[in-house]
Amino acid sequence: MIVIIKYNAGNIESVKNAVERLGFECVVSDNKEEILKADKIIFPGVGEAGSAMKYLRERKMDELILSLKQPVLGICLGQQLMCKHSEEGDTACLGIFDASVKKFPPLDTVPHMGWNNLHALKSPLFTGIGENDDVYFVHSYYAEQTKETIALCDYILPFSAAMQKDNFYATQFHPEKSAGVGEKILLNFLNINR
Amino acid sequence: MLKKRIIPCLDIKDGRTVKGVNFIDIRDAGDPIELAKRYIDEGADELVFLDITATIEKRKTLAELVKRIAREINIPFTVGGGINSLEDAKAVIHAGADKVSINSSAVKNPSLITEIANEFGAQCVVVAIDVKNETDGWKVYVSGGKIPTGIDAVEWAVQAEERGAGEILLTSMNNDGTKSGFAIEITDAISKAVNIPVIASGGAGEKVHFKEVFEQTKASAALAASIFHFGEIPIPELKIYLQQENIPIR
């Protein structure tokens, strides 16, 4: 079973729809037992870092996420919350990735909204994905580049379009909104062998 | 590199697409989902569904339709038309829309922009602005372009951004339906005045019009309806052309 973590961030139904379109059963849940039993976990999110972390801490969901051993995929705000700190609301985050999350300098239109290409791909998450395939982004904050970066995107500056550490995967872009390319990436995640 | 977006707009009345005809391989051009899927296959970057249903009673079917759309399509989509309150916006976003577009209701009650942005994030709020060039400059019109407000178009766009809009959908009434090209001057002025993406709309008739609006303004996207519906400019052909003209396109 695929479990999508339910918390106070939007975009959850879109992710559920996308997983179901790929033929996988999935539930949206904040139930600890259900999450611990899942084969794969998706940690989505559109929203604000400070209020999201507060919500997770109050329910001890931060500890739960850190304890997970199965493959976890953070999406958008999910990736940012998996970093150590976000400038958004000066928020201490989960600290899975050794990266800070910063606001784009206003040198171009912000949010970074639309289709942009990935490069420097290095993960089984991107099997079958080309160096210049486009995916859909919408965000005003970005995770800096670290050794955990598995895909880069350039907008104003190069940033982490995807990250991985052990069983934790994350994308800044929305695979569930990235047409066929996004479906392939989501399918690669869902097919990871534990 | 961030790509310029091509956005077909689908007008919806009583849950059905209007104006959609002429795709020989489509079973039912009146079905918004079939038409949407067709556009996605062709390479549309995003979709806008504009509900032009006249009666409030029939509009309740919109949330059901949005749910069906969200289940079936895999690119971002915006829903607009008749969203007058935070409650209206909630219904459509909870049904699965990525963004809502508000127009007259934002002019009447600018705090609605902030309310929706606070609840769902600025990226969810598209402020649609209908503008007309008058003797003393470009002015905002509401109620489907029927009522002049006297408000300066650039000032309103800047205010919309300040209040929390994530994107501006700018339609020039002078150009809409003329097929003579987008309104370059006002699109340029607004896209320079704000730091959020601007979608140019109104006037597309030829492929070169898209090239012009992307080369001569900071517009992030261009929207059209009839030229795509009637197959006058197939999206794949438009995208190949723009790529050849060195416009960044997916």
Short mmCIF file of C-alpha atoms in Angstrom, two decimals:
data_model
loop_
_atom_site.label_atom_id
_atom_site.label_comp_id
_atom_site.label_asym_id
_atom_site.label_seq_id
_atom_site.Cartn_x
_atom_site.Cartn_y
_atom_site.Cartn_z
CA MET A 1 0.00 0.00 0.00
CA ILE A 2 1.14 3.53 -0.80
CA VAL A 3 0.41 6.07 1.92
CA ILE A 4 0.28 9.81 1.31
CA ILE A 5 0.91 11.67 4.54
CA LYS A 6 -2.03 13.86 5.47
CA TYR A 7 -1.19 17.16 7.14
CA ASN A 8 -2.06 20.84 6.83
CA ALA A 9 -0.67 21.28 3.31
CA GLY A 10 -2.57 21.24 0.05
CA ASN A 11 -2.05 19.36 -3.19
CA ILE A 12 -2.71 15.96 -1.63
CA GLU A 13 -5.60 14.94 -3.88
CA SER A 14 -3.56 15.63 -7.02
CA VAL A 15 -0.86 13.26 -5.81
CA LYS A 16 -3.44 10.60 -4.95
CA ASN A 17 -5.02 10.96 -8.39
CA ALA A 18 -1.61 10.57 -10.05
CA VAL A 19 -0.68 7.44 -8.06
CA GLU A 20 -4.05 5.88 -8.85
CA ARG A 21 -3.69 6.69 -12.55
CA LEU A 22 -0.51 4.59 -12.47
CA GLY A 23 -2.53 1.67 -11.14
CA PHE A 24 -1.39 1.69 -7.50
CA GLU A 25 -3.67 1.60 -4.51
CA CYS A 26 -3.13 4.46 -2.14
CA VAL A 27 -4.58 6.07 0.93
CA VAL A 28 -4.20 9.51 2.47
CA SER A 29 -3.55 9.10 6.17
CA ASP A 30 -2.07 10.61 9.31
CA ASN A 31 -2.45 7.33 11.22
CA LYS A 32 0.89 6.24 12.68
CA GLU A 33 0.32 2.47 12.29
CA GLU A 34 -0.91 2.86 8.74
CA ILE A 35 2.11 5.00 7.81
CA LEU A 36 4.59 2.58 9.42
CA LYS A 37 3.08 -0.38 7.53
CA ALA A 38 3.18 1.30 4.11
CA ASP A 39 5.37 -0.01 1.26
CA LYS A 40 6.08 3.51 0.07
CA ILE A 41 5.29 6.89 1.53
CA ILE A 42 4.71 10.19 -0.22
CA PHE A 43 5.14 13.43 1.70
CA PRO A 44 3.59 16.10 -0.54
CA GLY A 45 2.84 19.70 0.19
CA VAL A 46 1.95 23.12 -1.01
CA GLY A 47 1.93 25.67 1.73
CA GLU A 48 4.06 27.57 4.20
CA ALA A 49 7.07 25.95 5.91
CA GLY A 50 6.56 27.42 9.39
CA SER A 51 2.94 26.39 9.87
CA ALA A 52 3.57 22.99 8.28
CA MET A 53 6.49 22.19 10.67
CA LYS A 54 4.47 23.43 13.65
CA TYR A 55 1.60 21.12 12.68
CA LEU A 56 3.96 18.14 12.27
CA ARG A 57 5.76 18.77 15.59
CA GLU A 58 2.55 19.17 17.59
CA ARG A 59 1.50 15.72 16.44
CA LYS A 60 5.00 14.19 16.71
CA MET A 61 4.80 13.46 13.01
CA ASP A 62 8.33 14.88 12.63
CA GLU A 63 9.74 11.99 14.67
CA LEU A 64 7.56 9.53 12.78
CA ILE A 65 8.87 10.72 9.40
CA LEU A 66 12.50 10.57 10.59
CA SER A 67 11.98 6.97 11.79
CA LEU A 68 10.73 5.68 8.44
CA LYS A 69 12.75 2.90 6.81
CA GLN A 70 10.74 2.43 3.60
CA PRO A 71 11.18 4.67 0.52
CA VAL A 72 9.79 8.15 1.15
CA LEU A 73 9.20 10.77 -1.56
CA GLY A 74 8.90 14.43 -0.55
CA ILE A 75 7.32 16.72 -3.12
CA CYS A 76 7.72 20.53 -3.34
CA LEU A 77 7.26 21.84 0.22
CA GLY A 78 7.87 18.21 1.25
CA GLN A 79 11.45 18.46 -0.08
CA GLN A 80 11.97 21.80 1.65
CA LEU A 81 10.75 20.42 4.98
CA MET A 82 13.23 17.54 4.63
CA CYS A 83 16.10 20.06 4.60
CA LYS A 84 17.63 21.44 7.80
CA HIS A 85 16.33 24.99 7.77
CA SER A 86 14.05 27.24 5.72
CA GLU A 87 14.19 31.00 5.42
CA GLU A 88 10.41 30.88 5.10
CA GLY A 89 9.31 31.82 8.60
CA ASP A 90 12.92 31.15 9.80
CA THR A 91 11.91 27.53 10.33
CA ALA A 92 13.96 24.62 11.68
CA CYS A 93 13.00 21.68 9.46
CA LEU A 94 13.47 17.88 9.60
CA GLY A 95 17.19 17.91 8.76
CA ILE A 96 17.29 14.81 6.56
CA PHE A 97 19.20 16.72 3.88
CA ASP A 98 22.15 18.92 4.83
CA ALA A 99 20.73 21.88 2.90
CA SER A 100 19.28 25.27 3.66
CA VAL A 101 16.16 26.52 1.91
CA LYS A 102 16.37 30.10 0.69
CA LYS A 103 14.15 32.58 -1.07
CA PHE A 104 14.96 33.29 -4.71
CA PRO A 105 16.60 36.70 -5.07
CA PRO A 106 14.18 38.97 -6.99
CA LEU A 107 16.32 39.02 -10.14
CA ASP A 108 13.54 37.48 -12.21
CA THR A 109 9.85 36.65 -11.84
CA VAL A 110 9.10 34.91 -8.53
CA PRO A 111 7.53 32.34 -8.07
CA HIS A 112 9.51 30.16 -10.44
CA MET A 113 6.39 28.89 -12.18
CA GLY A 114 6.20 26.63 -15.19
CA TRP A 115 8.17 23.98 -17.07
CA ASN A 116 11.92 23.83 -16.69
CA ASN A 117 14.48 21.19 -17.57
CA LEU A 118 16.47 18.94 -15.28
CA HIS A 119 20.15 18.19 -15.57
CA ALA A 120 22.99 16.42 -13.73
CA LEU A 121 20.64 13.49 -13.07
CA LYS A 122 22.04 10.79 -10.82
CA SER A 123 19.51 8.44 -9.33
CA PRO A 124 17.37 5.45 -10.31
CA LEU A 125 14.51 7.89 -9.81
CA PHE A 126 15.41 9.24 -13.26
CA THR A 127 15.74 6.00 -15.19
CA GLY A 128 14.44 6.69 -18.69
CA ILE A 129 14.47 10.46 -18.16
CA GLY A 130 16.62 12.59 -20.46
CA GLU A 131 18.97 15.38 -19.40
CA ASN A 132 16.68 18.00 -20.91
CA ASP A 133 13.24 16.71 -20.04
CA ASP A 134 10.96 19.40 -18.61
CA VAL A 135 8.98 19.14 -15.40
CA TYR A 136 6.55 21.53 -13.70
CA PHE A 137 7.73 23.81 -10.90
CA VAL A 138 5.95 26.35 -8.76
CA HIS A 139 7.92 27.71 -5.80
CA SER A 140 9.47 30.85 -4.34
CA TYR A 141 12.01 29.07 -2.10
CA TYR A 142 14.69 26.61 -3.21
CA ALA A 143 17.00 24.07 -1.59
CA GLU A 144 20.67 24.81 -2.16
CA GLN A 145 22.90 22.34 -3.96
CA THR A 146 24.54 19.70 -1.71
CA LYS A 147 26.11 16.26 -2.06
CA GLU A 148 22.56 14.87 -1.69
CA THR A 149 21.42 16.66 -4.87
CA ILE A 150 20.40 14.14 -7.56
CA ALA A 151 19.07 16.60 -10.14
CA LEU A 152 19.72 20.27 -10.79
CA CYS A 153 17.55 22.96 -12.30
CA ASP A 154 18.65 26.47 -13.27
CA TYR A 155 16.47 29.46 -12.44
CA ILE A 156 18.15 32.66 -11.31
CA LEU A 157 20.74 30.21 -9.91
CA PRO A 158 21.30 26.43 -9.91
CA PHE A 159 19.29 24.69 -7.17
CA SER A 160 18.35 21.16 -6.06
CA ALA A 161 15.50 19.95 -8.25
CA ALA A 162 15.71 16.57 -6.52
CA MET A 163 17.58 15.12 -3.55
CA GLN A 164 18.22 11.71 -2.04
CA LYS A 165 19.69 10.35 1.16
CA ASP A 166 19.29 6.66 2.01
CA ASN A 167 15.57 5.85 1.72
CA PHE A 168 14.55 9.51 1.51
CA TYR A 169 13.88 10.95 -1.97
CA ALA A 170 12.51 14.38 -2.77
CA THR A 171 11.64 16.57 -5.72
CA GLN A 172 11.09 20.32 -5.81
CA PHE A 173 8.99 19.92 -8.95
CA HIS A 174 5.56 18.32 -9.11
CA PRO A 175 5.79 14.90 -10.79
CA GLU A 176 2.01 14.61 -10.44
CA LYS A 177 1.61 17.68 -12.67
CA SER A 178 4.47 16.99 -15.09
CA ALA A 179 2.62 15.00 -17.78
CA GLY A 180 4.37 11.86 -19.08
CA VAL A 181 7.82 12.75 -17.70
CA GLY A 182 6.38 13.17 -14.22
CA GLU A 183 4.49 9.89 -14.46
CA LYS A 184 7.71 8.08 -15.33
CA ILE A 185 9.52 9.58 -12.32
CA LEU A 186 6.64 8.71 -10.00
CA LEU A 187 6.55 5.18 -11.41
CA ASN A 188 10.31 4.83 -10.87
CA PHE A 189 9.78 5.75 -7.23
CA LEU A 190 6.83 3.39 -6.82
CA ASN A 191 8.92 0.56 -8.33
CA ILE A 192 11.97 0.99 -6.07
CA ASN A 193 12.85 -2.32 -4.43
CA ARG A 194 13.14 -2.00 -0.71
CA MET B 1 15.78 27.28 -18.83
CA LEU B 2 12.22 28.18 -17.85
CA LYS B 3 9.93 27.67 -20.83
CA LYS B 4 7.23 29.98 -22.14
CA ARG B 5 3.85 28.37 -21.60
CA ILE B 6 1.11 27.81 -24.19
CA ILE B 7 -2.30 27.68 -22.53
CA PRO B 8 -5.54 26.71 -24.27
CA CYS B 9 -8.67 28.08 -22.61
CA LEU B 10 -11.82 25.96 -22.55
CA ASP B 11 -15.15 27.73 -22.07
CA ILE B 12 -17.54 25.60 -20.05
CA LYS B 13 -21.31 26.04 -20.01
CA ASP B 14 -23.51 23.71 -17.97
CA GLY B 15 -20.61 21.26 -17.70
CA ARG B 16 -19.97 21.15 -21.45
CA THR B 17 -17.30 22.74 -23.63
CA VAL B 18 -18.61 25.43 -25.93
CA LYS B 19 -17.04 26.35 -29.26
CA GLY B 20 -15.14 23.06 -29.36
CA VAL B 21 -15.46 21.46 -32.77
CA ASN B 22 -13.54 20.01 -35.66
CA PHE B 23 -11.22 17.49 -34.08
CA ILE B 24 -11.94 14.51 -36.27
CA ASP B 25 -10.54 11.97 -33.82
CA ILE B 26 -12.47 13.23 -30.83
CA ARG B 27 -15.70 11.42 -30.01
CA ASP B 28 -17.28 14.27 -28.14
CA ALA B 29 -15.79 17.73 -28.45
CA GLY B 30 -18.34 18.92 -25.93
CA ASP B 31 -16.77 16.82 -23.21
CA PRO B 32 -14.26 19.05 -21.40
CA ILE B 33 -12.17 16.06 -20.34
CA GLU B 34 -11.82 14.61 -23.81
CA LEU B 35 -10.84 17.99 -25.18
CA ALA B 36 -8.43 18.58 -22.28
CA LYS B 37 -6.71 15.24 -22.86
CA ARG B 38 -6.40 16.04 -26.53
CA TYR B 39 -4.66 19.31 -25.69
CA ILE B 40 -2.31 17.56 -23.27
CA ASP B 41 -1.35 15.03 -25.94
CA GLU B 42 -0.64 17.95 -28.25
CA GLY B 43 1.72 19.52 -25.71
CA ALA B 44 -0.39 22.14 -23.91
CA ASP B 45 1.57 23.35 -20.88
CA GLU B 46 -1.39 24.19 -18.71
CA LEU B 47 -5.17 24.51 -19.12
CA VAL B 48 -7.71 27.13 -18.12
CA PHE B 49 -11.37 26.17 -17.69
CA LEU B 50 -13.63 29.20 -17.73
CA ASP B 51 -17.16 28.56 -16.48
CA ILE B 52 -19.60 30.79 -18.32
CA THR B 53 -22.71 29.09 -16.92
CA ALA B 54 -25.32 31.73 -16.39
CA THR B 55 -27.29 30.41 -13.45
CA ILE B 56 -25.97 29.82 -9.96
CA GLU B 57 -28.05 26.64 -9.69
CA LYS B 58 -26.29 25.02 -12.62
CA ARG B 59 -22.92 26.23 -11.45
CA LYS B 60 -23.01 23.76 -8.57
CA THR B 61 -22.15 21.08 -11.12
CA LEU B 62 -18.78 22.80 -11.56
CA ALA B 63 -17.16 21.19 -8.51
CA GLU B 64 -18.20 17.75 -9.79
CA LEU B 65 -16.67 18.50 -13.16
CA VAL B 66 -13.46 19.80 -11.56
CA LYS B 67 -13.17 16.55 -9.61
CA ARG B 68 -13.44 14.55 -12.82
CA ILE B 69 -10.88 16.78 -14.54
CA ALA B 70 -8.44 16.41 -11.61
CA ARG B 71 -8.69 12.64 -11.72
CA GLU B 72 -7.97 12.47 -15.42
CA ILE B 73 -5.38 15.09 -16.32
CA ASN B 74 -1.71 15.31 -15.45
CA ILE B 75 -0.80 18.97 -15.99
CA PRO B 76 -1.74 22.04 -13.94
CA PHE B 77 -5.12 23.64 -14.52
CA THR B 78 -6.91 26.82 -13.50
CA VAL B 79 -10.65 27.22 -12.98
CA GLY B 80 -12.33 30.59 -13.34
CA GLY B 81 -15.74 32.14 -13.80
CA GLY B 82 -18.16 33.06 -11.06
CA ILE B 83 -15.74 32.72 -8.15
CA ASN B 84 -17.01 35.44 -5.85
CA SER B 85 -15.96 34.34 -2.38
CA LEU B 86 -13.40 32.35 -0.44
CA GLU B 87 -16.05 29.61 -0.20
CA ASP B 88 -16.36 29.44 -4.01
CA ALA B 89 -12.56 29.22 -4.30
CA LYS B 90 -12.37 26.52 -1.63
CA ALA B 91 -14.97 24.37 -3.40
CA VAL B 92 -12.99 24.43 -6.65
CA ILE B 93 -9.54 23.98 -5.06
CA HIS B 94 -10.73 21.14 -2.83
CA ALA B 95 -12.17 19.51 -5.94
CA GLY B 96 -8.63 19.48 -7.34
CA ALA B 97 -8.01 22.71 -9.27
CA ASP B 98 -4.42 23.93 -9.00
CA LYS B 99 -5.38 27.58 -9.31
CA VAL B 100 -8.49 29.74 -9.33
CA SER B 101 -8.91 32.77 -11.50
CA ILE B 102 -10.85 35.76 -10.16
CA ASN B 103 -11.79 38.86 -12.11
CA SER B 104 -14.75 41.14 -11.29
CA SER B 105 -14.96 39.79 -7.75
CA ALA B 106 -11.36 40.87 -7.10
CA VAL B 107 -12.06 44.40 -8.31
CA LYS B 108 -15.21 44.60 -6.20
CA ASN B 109 -13.49 43.13 -3.15
CA PRO B 110 -9.67 43.22 -3.45
CA SER B 111 -9.25 41.56 -0.06
CA LEU B 112 -10.57 38.35 -1.67
CA ILE B 113 -7.13 38.01 -3.33
CA THR B 114 -5.47 38.06 0.09
CA GLU B 115 -8.02 35.70 1.64
CA ILE B 116 -7.46 33.03 -1.01
CA ALA B 117 -3.67 33.55 -0.98
CA ASN B 118 -3.55 33.20 2.82
CA GLU B 119 -5.58 30.02 2.71
CA PHE B 120 -3.95 28.26 -0.24
CA GLY B 121 -0.81 30.22 -1.14
CA ALA B 122 -0.23 32.92 -3.72
CA GLN B 123 0.50 30.33 -6.44
CA CYS B 124 -3.23 29.42 -6.33
CA VAL B 125 -4.50 32.89 -7.15
CA VAL B 126 -4.68 34.11 -10.72
CA VAL B 127 -6.08 37.61 -11.05
CA ALA B 128 -7.68 37.99 -14.47
CA ILE B 129 -7.77 41.55 -15.77
CA ASP B 130 -9.78 42.68 -18.80
CA VAL B 131 -8.41 45.91 -20.20
CA LYS B 132 -9.34 48.39 -22.89
CA ASN B 133 -7.29 51.20 -24.38
CA GLU B 134 -9.01 54.53 -23.86
CA THR B 135 -7.99 58.10 -24.59
CA ASP B 136 -6.32 58.42 -21.17
CA GLY B 137 -4.69 54.99 -21.13
CA TRP B 138 -5.48 51.31 -20.51
CA LYS B 139 -8.42 50.83 -18.14
CA VAL B 140 -9.92 47.87 -16.31
CA TYR B 141 -13.35 46.51 -17.27
CA VAL B 142 -15.46 44.05 -15.27
CA SER B 143 -18.50 41.81 -15.75
CA GLY B 144 -17.19 40.15 -18.88
CA GLY B 145 -15.96 43.44 -20.28
CA LYS B 146 -19.34 45.15 -20.04
CA ILE B 147 -18.69 47.63 -17.23
CA PRO B 148 -15.87 50.22 -17.22
CA THR B 149 -14.28 50.91 -13.84
CA GLY B 150 -11.96 53.77 -14.78
CA ILE B 151 -9.18 51.97 -12.87
CA ASP B 152 -5.73 52.16 -14.45
CA ALA B 153 -4.68 48.71 -15.67
CA VAL B 154 -1.03 48.87 -14.53
CA GLU B 155 -1.97 50.21 -11.11
CA TRP B 156 -4.52 47.44 -10.62
CA ALA B 157 -2.02 44.74 -11.63
CA VAL B 158 0.52 46.12 -9.14
CA GLN B 159 -2.12 46.22 -6.42
CA ALA B 160 -3.20 42.65 -7.20
CA GLU B 161 0.42 41.50 -6.75
CA GLU B 162 0.74 43.39 -3.47
CA ARG B 163 -2.45 41.77 -2.21
CA GLY B 164 -1.14 38.29 -2.93
CA ALA B 165 -1.85 37.35 -6.54
CA GLY B 166 0.50 34.67 -7.87
CA GLU B 167 -0.14 35.37 -11.52
CA ILE B 168 -1.89 37.89 -13.80
CA LEU B 169 -4.06 36.81 -16.73
CA LEU B 170 -4.24 39.89 -18.92
CA THR B 171 -6.85 40.11 -21.69
CA SER B 172 -6.95 43.05 -24.05
CA MET B 173 -10.51 43.71 -25.16
CA ASN B 174 -9.20 45.76 -28.08
CA ASN B 175 -7.42 42.70 -29.40
CA ASP B 176 -9.69 39.85 -28.28
CA GLY B 177 -11.37 38.22 -31.26
CA THR B 178 -9.49 40.31 -33.83
CA LYS B 179 -6.79 37.73 -34.61
CA SER B 180 -4.45 40.68 -35.15
CA GLY B 181 -1.98 39.80 -32.40
CA PHE B 182 -1.60 40.31 -28.66
CA ALA B 183 -1.64 43.80 -27.10
CA ILE B 184 2.12 44.23 -26.90
CA GLU B 185 2.22 47.66 -25.27
CA ILE B 186 0.08 46.93 -22.20
CA THR B 187 1.43 43.38 -21.82
CA ASP B 188 4.92 44.82 -21.80
CA ALA B 189 4.01 47.56 -19.31
CA ILE B 190 2.30 45.19 -16.87
CA SER B 191 4.85 42.39 -17.14
CA LYS B 192 7.56 44.94 -16.29
CA ALA B 193 5.58 46.54 -13.46
CA VAL B 194 4.98 43.29 -11.55
CA ASN B 195 7.36 40.53 -10.49
CA ILE B 196 4.84 37.68 -10.89
CA PRO B 197 4.14 35.79 -14.13
CA VAL B 198 1.85 37.44 -16.67
CA ILE B 199 -0.27 35.42 -19.11
CA ALA B 200 -1.04 37.35 -22.31
CA SER B 201 -4.49 36.79 -23.77
CA GLY B 202 -6.60 38.15 -26.59
CA GLY B 203 -5.77 38.55 -30.25
CA ALA B 204 -3.83 35.44 -31.23
CA GLY B 205 -4.49 34.65 -34.87
CA GLU B 206 -1.15 33.56 -36.29
CA LYS B 207 1.92 31.76 -35.01
CA VAL B 208 4.01 34.91 -35.34
CA HIS B 209 1.81 36.63 -32.75
CA PHE B 210 3.09 34.25 -30.08
CA LYS B 211 6.67 34.93 -31.11
CA GLU B 212 6.04 38.69 -30.92
CA VAL B 213 4.50 38.61 -27.46
CA PHE B 214 7.34 36.48 -26.08
CA GLU B 215 10.07 38.54 -27.75
CA GLN B 216 8.67 41.99 -27.10
CA THR B 217 7.27 41.57 -23.56
CA LYS B 218 8.15 39.73 -20.37
CA ALA B 219 4.98 37.58 -20.61
CA SER B 220 5.53 34.09 -19.18
CA ALA B 221 2.66 32.47 -21.05
CA ALA B 222 0.17 33.05 -23.83
CA LEU B 223 -3.44 31.94 -23.78
CA ALA B 224 -5.85 31.40 -26.65
CA ALA B 225 -9.16 29.69 -27.20
CA SER B 226 -10.70 29.67 -30.66
CA ILE B 227 -7.55 29.18 -32.73
CA PHE B 228 -6.85 25.98 -30.81
CA HIS B 229 -10.48 24.82 -30.64
CA PHE B 230 -11.03 25.21 -34.33
CA GLY B 231 -7.69 23.68 -35.18
CA GLU B 232 -6.52 26.82 -36.97
CA ILE B 233 -3.17 26.60 -35.25
CA PRO B 234 -2.39 23.09 -33.99
CA ILE B 235 -0.35 23.30 -30.77
CA PRO B 236 2.44 20.95 -32.00
CA GLU B 237 2.92 23.11 -35.11
CA LEU B 238 2.99 26.28 -32.98
CA LYS B 239 5.57 24.81 -30.63
CA ILE B 240 7.86 23.63 -33.43
CA TYR B 241 7.65 27.09 -34.98
CA LEU B 242 8.48 28.84 -31.69
CA GLN B 243 11.41 26.50 -31.09
CA GLN B 244 12.77 27.32 -34.54
CA GLU B 245 12.43 30.99 -33.66
CA ASN B 246 14.53 30.38 -30.51
CA ILE B 247 11.71 30.92 -28.04
CA PRO B 248 12.22 28.55 -25.06
CA ILE B 249 9.36 26.07 -25.38
CA ARG B 250 8.75 22.63 -23.89
#
